[in-house]
PDB file of C-alpha atoms and ligand atoms in Angstrom:
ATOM      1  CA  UNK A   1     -51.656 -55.051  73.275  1.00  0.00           C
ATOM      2  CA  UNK A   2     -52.215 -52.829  69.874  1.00  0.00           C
ATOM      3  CA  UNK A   3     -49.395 -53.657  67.426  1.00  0.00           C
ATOM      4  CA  UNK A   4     -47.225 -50.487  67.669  1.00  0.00           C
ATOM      5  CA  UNK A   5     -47.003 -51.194  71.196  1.00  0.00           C
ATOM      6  CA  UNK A   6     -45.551 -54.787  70.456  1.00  0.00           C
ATOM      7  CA  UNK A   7     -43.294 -53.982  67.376  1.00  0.00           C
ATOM      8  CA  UNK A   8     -41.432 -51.028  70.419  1.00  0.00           C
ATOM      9  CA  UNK A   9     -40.602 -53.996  72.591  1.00  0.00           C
ATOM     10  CA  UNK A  10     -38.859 -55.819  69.669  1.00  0.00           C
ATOM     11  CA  UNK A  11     -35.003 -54.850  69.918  1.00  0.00           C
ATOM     12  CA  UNK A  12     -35.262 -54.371  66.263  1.00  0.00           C
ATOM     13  CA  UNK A  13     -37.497 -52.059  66.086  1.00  0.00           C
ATOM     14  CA  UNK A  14     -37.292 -50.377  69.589  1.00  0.00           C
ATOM     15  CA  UNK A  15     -35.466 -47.354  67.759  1.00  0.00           C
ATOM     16  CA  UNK A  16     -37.765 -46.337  65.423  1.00  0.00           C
ATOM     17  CA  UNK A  17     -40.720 -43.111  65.618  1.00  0.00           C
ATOM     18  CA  UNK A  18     -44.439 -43.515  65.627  1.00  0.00           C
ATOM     19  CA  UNK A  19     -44.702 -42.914  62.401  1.00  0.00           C
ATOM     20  CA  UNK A  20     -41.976 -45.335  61.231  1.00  0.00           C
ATOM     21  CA  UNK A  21     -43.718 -47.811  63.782  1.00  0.00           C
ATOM     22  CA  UNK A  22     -47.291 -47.618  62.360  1.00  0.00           C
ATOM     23  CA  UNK A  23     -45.942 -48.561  59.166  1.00  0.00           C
ATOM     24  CA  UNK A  24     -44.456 -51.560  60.401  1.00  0.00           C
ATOM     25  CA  UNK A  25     -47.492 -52.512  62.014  1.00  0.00           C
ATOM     26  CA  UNK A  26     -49.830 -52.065  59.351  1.00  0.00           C
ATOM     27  CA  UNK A  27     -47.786 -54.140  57.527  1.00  0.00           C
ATOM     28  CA  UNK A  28     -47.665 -57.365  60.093  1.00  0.00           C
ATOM     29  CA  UNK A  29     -50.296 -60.529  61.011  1.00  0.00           C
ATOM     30  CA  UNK A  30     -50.574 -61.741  63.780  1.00  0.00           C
ATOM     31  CA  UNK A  31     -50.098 -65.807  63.832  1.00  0.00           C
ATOM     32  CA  UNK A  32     -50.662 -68.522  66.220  1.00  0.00           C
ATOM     33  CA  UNK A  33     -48.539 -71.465  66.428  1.00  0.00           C
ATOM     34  CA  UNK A  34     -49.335 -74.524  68.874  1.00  0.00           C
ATOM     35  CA  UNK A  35     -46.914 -76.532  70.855  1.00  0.00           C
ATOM     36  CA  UNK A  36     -44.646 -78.914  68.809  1.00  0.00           C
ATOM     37  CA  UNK A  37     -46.387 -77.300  65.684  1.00  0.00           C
ATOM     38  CA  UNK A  38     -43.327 -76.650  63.120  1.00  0.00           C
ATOM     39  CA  UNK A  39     -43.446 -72.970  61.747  1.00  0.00           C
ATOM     40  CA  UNK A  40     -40.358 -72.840  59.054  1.00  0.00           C
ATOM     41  CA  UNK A  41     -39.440 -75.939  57.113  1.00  0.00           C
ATOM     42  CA  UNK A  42     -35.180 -76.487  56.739  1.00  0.00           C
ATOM     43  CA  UNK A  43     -34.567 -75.961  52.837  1.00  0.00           C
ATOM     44  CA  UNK A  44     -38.057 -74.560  52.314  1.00  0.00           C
ATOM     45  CA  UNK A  45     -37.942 -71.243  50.316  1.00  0.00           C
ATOM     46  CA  UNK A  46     -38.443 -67.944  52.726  1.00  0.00           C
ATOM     47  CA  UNK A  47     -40.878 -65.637  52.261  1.00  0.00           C
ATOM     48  CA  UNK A  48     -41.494 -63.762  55.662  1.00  0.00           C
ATOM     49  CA  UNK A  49     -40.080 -62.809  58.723  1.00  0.00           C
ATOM     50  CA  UNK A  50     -41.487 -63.675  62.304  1.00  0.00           C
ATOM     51  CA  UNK A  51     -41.451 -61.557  65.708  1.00  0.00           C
ATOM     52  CA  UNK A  52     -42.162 -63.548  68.828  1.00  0.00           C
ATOM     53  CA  UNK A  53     -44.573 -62.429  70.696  1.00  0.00           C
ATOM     54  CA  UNK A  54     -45.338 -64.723  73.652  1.00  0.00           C
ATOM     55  CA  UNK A  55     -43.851 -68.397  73.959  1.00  0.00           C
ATOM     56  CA  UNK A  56     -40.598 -69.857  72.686  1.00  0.00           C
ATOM     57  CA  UNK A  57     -39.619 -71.487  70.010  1.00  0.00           C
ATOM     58  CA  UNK A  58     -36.198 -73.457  69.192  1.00  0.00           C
ATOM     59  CA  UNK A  59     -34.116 -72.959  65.819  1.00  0.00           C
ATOM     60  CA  UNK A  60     -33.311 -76.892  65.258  1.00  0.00           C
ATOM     61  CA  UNK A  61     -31.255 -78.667  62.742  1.00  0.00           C
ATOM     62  CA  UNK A  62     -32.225 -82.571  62.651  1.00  0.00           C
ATOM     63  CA  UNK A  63     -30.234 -85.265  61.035  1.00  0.00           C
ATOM     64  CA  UNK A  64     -30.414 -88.124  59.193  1.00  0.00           C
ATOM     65  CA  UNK A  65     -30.701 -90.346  62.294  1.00  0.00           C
ATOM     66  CA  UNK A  66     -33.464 -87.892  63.191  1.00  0.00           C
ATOM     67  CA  UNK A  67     -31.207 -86.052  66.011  1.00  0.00           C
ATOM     68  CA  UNK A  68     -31.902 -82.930  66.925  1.00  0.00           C
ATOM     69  CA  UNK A  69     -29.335 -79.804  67.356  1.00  0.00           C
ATOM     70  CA  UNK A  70     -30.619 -76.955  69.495  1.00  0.00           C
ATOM     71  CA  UNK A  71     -28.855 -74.219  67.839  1.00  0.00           C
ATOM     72  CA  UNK A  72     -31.002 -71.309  69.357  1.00  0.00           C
ATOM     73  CA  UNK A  73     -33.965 -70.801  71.336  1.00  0.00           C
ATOM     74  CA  UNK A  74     -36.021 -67.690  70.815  1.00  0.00           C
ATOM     75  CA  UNK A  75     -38.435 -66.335  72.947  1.00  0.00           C
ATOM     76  CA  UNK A  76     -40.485 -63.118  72.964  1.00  0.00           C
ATOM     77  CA  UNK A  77     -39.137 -60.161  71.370  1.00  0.00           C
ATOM     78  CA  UNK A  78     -36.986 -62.520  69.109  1.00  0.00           C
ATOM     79  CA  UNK A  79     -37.385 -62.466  65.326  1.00  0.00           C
ATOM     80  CA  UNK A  80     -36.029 -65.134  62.821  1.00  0.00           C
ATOM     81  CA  UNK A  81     -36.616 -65.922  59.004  1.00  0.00           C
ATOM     82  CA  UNK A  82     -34.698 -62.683  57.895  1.00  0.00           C
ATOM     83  CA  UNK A  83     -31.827 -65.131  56.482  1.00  0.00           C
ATOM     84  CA  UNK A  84     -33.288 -65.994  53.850  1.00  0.00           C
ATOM     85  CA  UNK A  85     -35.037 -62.258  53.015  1.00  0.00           C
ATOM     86  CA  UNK A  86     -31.338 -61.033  52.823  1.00  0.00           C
ATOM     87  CA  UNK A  87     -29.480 -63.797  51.214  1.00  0.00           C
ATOM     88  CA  UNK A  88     -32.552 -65.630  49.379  1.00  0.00           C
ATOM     89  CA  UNK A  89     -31.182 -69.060  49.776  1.00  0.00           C
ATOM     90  CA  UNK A  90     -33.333 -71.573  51.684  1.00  0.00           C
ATOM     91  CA  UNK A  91     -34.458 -71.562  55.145  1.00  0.00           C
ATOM     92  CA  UNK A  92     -31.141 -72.768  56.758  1.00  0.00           C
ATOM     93  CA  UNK A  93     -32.599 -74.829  60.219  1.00  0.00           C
ATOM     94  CA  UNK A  94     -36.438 -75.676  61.085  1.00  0.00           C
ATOM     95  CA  UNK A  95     -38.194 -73.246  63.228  1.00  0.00           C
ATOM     96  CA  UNK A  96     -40.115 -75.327  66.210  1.00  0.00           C
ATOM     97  CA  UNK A  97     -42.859 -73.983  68.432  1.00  0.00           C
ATOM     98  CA  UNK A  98     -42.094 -75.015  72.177  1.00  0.00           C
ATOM     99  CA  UNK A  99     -44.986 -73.838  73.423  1.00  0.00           C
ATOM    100  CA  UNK A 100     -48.233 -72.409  72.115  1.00  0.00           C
ATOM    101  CA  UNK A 101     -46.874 -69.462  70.371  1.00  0.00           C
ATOM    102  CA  UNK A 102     -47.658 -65.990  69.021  1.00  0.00           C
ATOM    103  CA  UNK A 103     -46.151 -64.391  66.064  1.00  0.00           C
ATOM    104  CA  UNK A 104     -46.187 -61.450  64.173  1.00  0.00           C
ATOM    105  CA  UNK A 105     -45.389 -61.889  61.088  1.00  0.00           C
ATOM    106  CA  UNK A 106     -44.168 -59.760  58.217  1.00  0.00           C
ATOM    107  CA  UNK A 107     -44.045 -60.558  54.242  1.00  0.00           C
ATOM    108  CA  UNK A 108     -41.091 -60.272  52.349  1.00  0.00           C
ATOM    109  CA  UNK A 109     -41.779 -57.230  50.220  1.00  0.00           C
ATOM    110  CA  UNK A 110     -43.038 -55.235  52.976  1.00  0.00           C
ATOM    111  CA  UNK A 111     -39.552 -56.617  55.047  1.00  0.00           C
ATOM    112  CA  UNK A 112     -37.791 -55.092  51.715  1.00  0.00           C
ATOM    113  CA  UNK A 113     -39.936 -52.375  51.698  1.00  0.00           C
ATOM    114  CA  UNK A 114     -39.511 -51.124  55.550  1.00  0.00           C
ATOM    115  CA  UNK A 115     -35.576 -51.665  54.950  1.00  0.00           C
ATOM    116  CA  UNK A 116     -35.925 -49.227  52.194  1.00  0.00           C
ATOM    117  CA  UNK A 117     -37.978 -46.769  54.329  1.00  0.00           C
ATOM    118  CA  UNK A 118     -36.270 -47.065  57.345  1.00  0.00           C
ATOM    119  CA  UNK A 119     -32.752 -47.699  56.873  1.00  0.00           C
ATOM    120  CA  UNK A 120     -32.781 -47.712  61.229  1.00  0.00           C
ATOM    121  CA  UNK A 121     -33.949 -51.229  60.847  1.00  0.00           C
ATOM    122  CA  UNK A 122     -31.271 -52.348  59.333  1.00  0.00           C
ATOM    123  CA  UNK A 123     -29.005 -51.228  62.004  1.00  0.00           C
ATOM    124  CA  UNK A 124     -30.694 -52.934  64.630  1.00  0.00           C
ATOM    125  CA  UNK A 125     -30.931 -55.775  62.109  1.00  0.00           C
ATOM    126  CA  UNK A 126     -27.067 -55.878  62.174  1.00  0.00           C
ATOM    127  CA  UNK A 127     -26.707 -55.716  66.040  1.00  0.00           C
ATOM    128  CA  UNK A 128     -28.957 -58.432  66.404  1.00  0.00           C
ATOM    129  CA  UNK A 129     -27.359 -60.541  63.565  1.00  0.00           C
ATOM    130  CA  UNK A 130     -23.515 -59.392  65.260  1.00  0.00           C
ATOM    131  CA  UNK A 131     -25.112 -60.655  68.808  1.00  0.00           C
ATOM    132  CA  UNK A 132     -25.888 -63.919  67.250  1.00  0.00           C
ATOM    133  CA  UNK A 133     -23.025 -64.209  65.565  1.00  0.00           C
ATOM    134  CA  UNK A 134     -20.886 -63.658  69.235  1.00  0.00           C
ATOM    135  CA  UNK A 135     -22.802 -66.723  70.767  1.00  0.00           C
ATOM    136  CA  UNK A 136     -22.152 -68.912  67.510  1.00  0.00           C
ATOM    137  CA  UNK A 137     -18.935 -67.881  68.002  1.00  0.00           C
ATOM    138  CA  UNK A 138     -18.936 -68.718  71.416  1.00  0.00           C
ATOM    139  CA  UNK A 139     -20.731 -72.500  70.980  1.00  0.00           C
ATOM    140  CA  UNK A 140     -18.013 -73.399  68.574  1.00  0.00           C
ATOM    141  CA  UNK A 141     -15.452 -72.547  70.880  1.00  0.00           C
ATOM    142  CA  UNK A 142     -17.258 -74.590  73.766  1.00  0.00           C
ATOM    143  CA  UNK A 143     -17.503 -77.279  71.564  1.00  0.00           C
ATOM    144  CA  UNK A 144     -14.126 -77.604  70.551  1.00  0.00           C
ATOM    145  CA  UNK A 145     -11.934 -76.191  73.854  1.00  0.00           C
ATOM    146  CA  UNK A 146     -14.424 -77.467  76.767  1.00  0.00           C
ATOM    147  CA  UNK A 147     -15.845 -80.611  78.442  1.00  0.00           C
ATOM    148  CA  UNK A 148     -18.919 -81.559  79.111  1.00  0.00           C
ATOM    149  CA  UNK A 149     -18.468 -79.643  82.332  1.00  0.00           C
ATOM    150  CA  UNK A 150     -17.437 -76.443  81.258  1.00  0.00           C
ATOM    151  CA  UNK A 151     -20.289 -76.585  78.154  1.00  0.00           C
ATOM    152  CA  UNK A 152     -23.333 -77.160  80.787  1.00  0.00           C
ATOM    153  CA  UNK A 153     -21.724 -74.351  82.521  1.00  0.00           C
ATOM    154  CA  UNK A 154     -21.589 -72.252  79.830  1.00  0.00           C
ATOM    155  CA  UNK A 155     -25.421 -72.691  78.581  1.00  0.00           C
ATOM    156  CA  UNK A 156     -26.341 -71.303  82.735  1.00  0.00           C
ATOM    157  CA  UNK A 157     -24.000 -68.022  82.173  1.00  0.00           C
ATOM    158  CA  UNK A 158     -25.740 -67.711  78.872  1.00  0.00           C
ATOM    159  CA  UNK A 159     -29.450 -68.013  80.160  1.00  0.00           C
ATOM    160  CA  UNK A 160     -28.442 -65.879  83.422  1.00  0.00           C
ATOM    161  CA  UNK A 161     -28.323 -63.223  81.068  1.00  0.00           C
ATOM    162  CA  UNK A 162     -31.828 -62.418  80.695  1.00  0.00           C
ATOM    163  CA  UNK A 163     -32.300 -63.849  83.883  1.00  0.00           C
ATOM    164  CA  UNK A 164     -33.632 -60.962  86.997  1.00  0.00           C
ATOM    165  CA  UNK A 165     -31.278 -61.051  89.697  1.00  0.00           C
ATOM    166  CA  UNK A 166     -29.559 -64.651  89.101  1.00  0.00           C
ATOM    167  CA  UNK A 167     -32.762 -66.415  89.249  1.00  0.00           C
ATOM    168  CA  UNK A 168     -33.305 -68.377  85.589  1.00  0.00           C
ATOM    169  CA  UNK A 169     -36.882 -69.461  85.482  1.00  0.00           C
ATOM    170  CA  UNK A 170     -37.215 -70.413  81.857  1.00  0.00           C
ATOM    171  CA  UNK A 171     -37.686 -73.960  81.577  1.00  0.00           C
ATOM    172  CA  UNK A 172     -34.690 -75.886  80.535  1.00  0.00           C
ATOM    173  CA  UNK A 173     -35.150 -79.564  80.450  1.00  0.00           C
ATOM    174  CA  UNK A 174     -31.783 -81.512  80.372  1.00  0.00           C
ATOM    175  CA  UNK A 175     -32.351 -82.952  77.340  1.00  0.00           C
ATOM    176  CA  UNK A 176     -32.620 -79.800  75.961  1.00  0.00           C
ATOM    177  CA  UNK A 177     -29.139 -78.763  77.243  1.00  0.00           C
ATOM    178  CA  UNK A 178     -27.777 -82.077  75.796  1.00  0.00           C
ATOM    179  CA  UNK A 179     -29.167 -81.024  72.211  1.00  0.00           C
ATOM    180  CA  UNK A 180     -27.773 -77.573  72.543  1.00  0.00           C
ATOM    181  CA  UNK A 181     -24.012 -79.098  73.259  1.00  0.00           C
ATOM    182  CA  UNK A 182     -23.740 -82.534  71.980  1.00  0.00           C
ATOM    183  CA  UNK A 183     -24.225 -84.566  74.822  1.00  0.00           C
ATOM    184  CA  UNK A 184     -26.359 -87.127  76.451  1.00  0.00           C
ATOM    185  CA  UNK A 185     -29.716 -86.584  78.764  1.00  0.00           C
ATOM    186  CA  UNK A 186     -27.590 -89.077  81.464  1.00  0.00           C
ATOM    187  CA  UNK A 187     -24.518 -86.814  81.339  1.00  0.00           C
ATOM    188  CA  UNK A 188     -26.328 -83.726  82.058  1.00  0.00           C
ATOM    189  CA  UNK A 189     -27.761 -84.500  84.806  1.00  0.00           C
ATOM    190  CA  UNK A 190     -24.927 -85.921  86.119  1.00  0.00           C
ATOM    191  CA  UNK A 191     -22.824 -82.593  85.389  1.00  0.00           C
ATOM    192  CA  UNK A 192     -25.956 -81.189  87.108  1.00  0.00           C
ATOM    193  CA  UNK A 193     -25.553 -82.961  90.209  1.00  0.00           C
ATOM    194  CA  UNK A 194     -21.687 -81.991  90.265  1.00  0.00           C
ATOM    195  CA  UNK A 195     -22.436 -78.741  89.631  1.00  0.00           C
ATOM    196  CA  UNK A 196     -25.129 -78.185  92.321  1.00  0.00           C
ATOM    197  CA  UNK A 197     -22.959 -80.335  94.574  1.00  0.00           C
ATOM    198  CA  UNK A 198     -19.654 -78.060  94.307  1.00  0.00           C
ATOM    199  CA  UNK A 199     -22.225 -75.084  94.788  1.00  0.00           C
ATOM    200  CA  UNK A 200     -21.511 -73.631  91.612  1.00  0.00           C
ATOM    201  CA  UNK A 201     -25.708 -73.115  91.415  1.00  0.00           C
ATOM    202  CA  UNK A 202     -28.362 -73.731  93.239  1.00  0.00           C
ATOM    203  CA  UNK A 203     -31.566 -75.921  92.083  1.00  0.00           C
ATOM    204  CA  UNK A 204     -34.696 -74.327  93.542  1.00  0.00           C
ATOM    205  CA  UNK A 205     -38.104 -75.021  92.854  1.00  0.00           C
ATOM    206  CA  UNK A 206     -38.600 -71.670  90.980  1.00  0.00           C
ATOM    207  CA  UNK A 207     -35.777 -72.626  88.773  1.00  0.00           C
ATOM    208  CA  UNK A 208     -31.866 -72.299  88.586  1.00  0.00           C
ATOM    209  CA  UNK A 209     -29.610 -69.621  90.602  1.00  0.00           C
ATOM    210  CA  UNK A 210     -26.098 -69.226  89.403  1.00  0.00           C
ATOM    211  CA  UNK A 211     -24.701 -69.726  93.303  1.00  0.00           C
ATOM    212  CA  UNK A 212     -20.844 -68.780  92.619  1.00  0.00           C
ATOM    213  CA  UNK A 213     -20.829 -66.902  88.807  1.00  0.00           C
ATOM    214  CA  UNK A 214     -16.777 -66.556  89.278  1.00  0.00           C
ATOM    215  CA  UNK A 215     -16.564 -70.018  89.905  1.00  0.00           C
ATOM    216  CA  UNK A 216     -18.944 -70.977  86.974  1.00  0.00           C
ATOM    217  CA  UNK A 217     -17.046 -68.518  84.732  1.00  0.00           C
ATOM    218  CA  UNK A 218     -13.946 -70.217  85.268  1.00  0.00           C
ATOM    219  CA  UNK A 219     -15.050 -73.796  84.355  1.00  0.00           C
ATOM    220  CA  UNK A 220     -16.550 -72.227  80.981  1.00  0.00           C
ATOM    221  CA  UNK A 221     -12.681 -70.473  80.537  1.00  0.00           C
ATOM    222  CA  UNK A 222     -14.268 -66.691  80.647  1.00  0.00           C
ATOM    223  CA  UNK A 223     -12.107 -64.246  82.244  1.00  0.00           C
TER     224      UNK A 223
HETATM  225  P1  LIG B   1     -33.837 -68.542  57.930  1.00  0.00           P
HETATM  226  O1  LIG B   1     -32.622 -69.232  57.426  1.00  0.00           O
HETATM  227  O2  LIG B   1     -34.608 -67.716  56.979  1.00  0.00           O
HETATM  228  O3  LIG B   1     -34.795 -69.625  58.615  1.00  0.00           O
HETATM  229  C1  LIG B   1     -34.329 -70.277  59.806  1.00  0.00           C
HETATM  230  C2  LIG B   1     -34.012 -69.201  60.821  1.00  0.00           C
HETATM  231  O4  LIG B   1     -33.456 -69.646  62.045  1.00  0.00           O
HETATM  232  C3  LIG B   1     -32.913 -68.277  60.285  1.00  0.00           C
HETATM  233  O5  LIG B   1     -33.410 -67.573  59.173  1.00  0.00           O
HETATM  234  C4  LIG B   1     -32.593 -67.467  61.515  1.00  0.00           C
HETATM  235  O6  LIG B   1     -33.572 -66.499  61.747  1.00  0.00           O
HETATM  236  C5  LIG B   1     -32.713 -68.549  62.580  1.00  0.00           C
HETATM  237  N1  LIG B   1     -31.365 -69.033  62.950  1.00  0.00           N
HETATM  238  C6  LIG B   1     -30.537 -69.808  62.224  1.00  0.00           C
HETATM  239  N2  LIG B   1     -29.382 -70.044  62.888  1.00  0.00           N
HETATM  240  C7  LIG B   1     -29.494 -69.411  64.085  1.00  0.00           C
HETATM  241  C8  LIG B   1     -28.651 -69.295  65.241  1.00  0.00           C
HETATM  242  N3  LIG B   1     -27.451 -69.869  65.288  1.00  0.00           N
HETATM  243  N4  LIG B   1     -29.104 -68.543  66.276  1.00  0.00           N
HETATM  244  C9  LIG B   1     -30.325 -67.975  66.233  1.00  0.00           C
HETATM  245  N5  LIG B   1     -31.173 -68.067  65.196  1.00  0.00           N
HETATM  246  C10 LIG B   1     -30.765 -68.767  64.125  1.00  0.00           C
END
């Protein structure tokens, strides 16, 4: 697909003219990532920002012990590296690739520059960052006010989201869910079981269906 035509299927851009558009896409490179390859470096300095384009990629904080925090994963029509363009401290989390992965990616001074062109950008930049924001918000509060229970249940409501008619497809492994919420593999799946069991969802060979959403929203505490 030509690179205008990408760049209008990016939320952050989606607003924007042709004209407005083609100067954004002059601007970008296209970048390939594979699987497992890391693309931004915790504490590294930034110095572009990245579109997805096709795959996913996770936003991962590891410690010490060389545990790892899923605190976001992107997938196409995603961007991420602007933190650093706007507040020019270090990158604050690794970015992994998850899968072979596209990118577009755009260069600090021409980020600066189409924020000074095209002051639309930096509305949708704000949405974007206020959306994030909402489901930070929402982890902490999972982490602090549920169980186990109610924080696998949230991460399904979450993912149903951009999910067609209930149906979540993305691949989730349950390890993945236990990085995202601070538990174990073993306790996932057993809050899997329970949850399948009491027909909250449904496990299908094309991937999750949220079976009874009231019922789900209740064990995550949503009204
Ligand atoms: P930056 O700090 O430049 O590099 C790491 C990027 O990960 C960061 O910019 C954001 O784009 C992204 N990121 C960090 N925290 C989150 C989060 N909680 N949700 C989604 N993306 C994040």
């Amino acid at each position: 697909m030509p690179v205008p035509e990408t760049l209008r299927a990016v939320p952050l851009f989606a607003h924007l003219g042709p004209a407005e558009l083609a100067r954004v896409a002059s601007a970008v490179r296209e970048r390939s990532y594979p699987k497992n390859s890391v693309i931004l470096f915790e504490d590294d300095p930034g110095d572009a920002l990245y579109v997805v384009v096709a795959g996913q990629v996770k936003v991962v904080l590891i410690g010490e012990d060389g545990r790892e925090v899923i605190l976001a994963v992107l997938g196409e029509g995603d961007f991420f590296g602007e933190m650093s363009l706007i507040d020019d401290q270090p990158r604050s989390a690794h970015v992994i690739a998850m899968d072979d992965a596209r990118l577009l990616v755009l260069r600090r001074e021409d980020f600066h520059r189409a924020l000074d062109e095209t002051p639309r950008i930096a509305l949708g930049l704000l949405r974007a960052l206020s959306q994030r924001l909402r489901r930070a918000d929402d982890k902490i509060g999972a982490l602090v006010l549920l169980d186990v229970f109610g924080r696998v249940a949230q991460v399904w409501l979450d993912l149903s989201e951009e999910a067609d008619d209930g149906l979540i497809t993305r691949r989730v492994t349950h390890h993945m869910i236990a990085q995202m919420i601070g538990s174990t593999r073993e306790t996932v799946s057993r809050t899997m079981r329970t949850l399948a069991e009491r027909g909250l969802i449904e496990v299908t060979r094309k991937g999750i269906r949220i079976a009874d959403r009231k019922a789900l929203r209740a064990a995550a505490r949503l009204p």
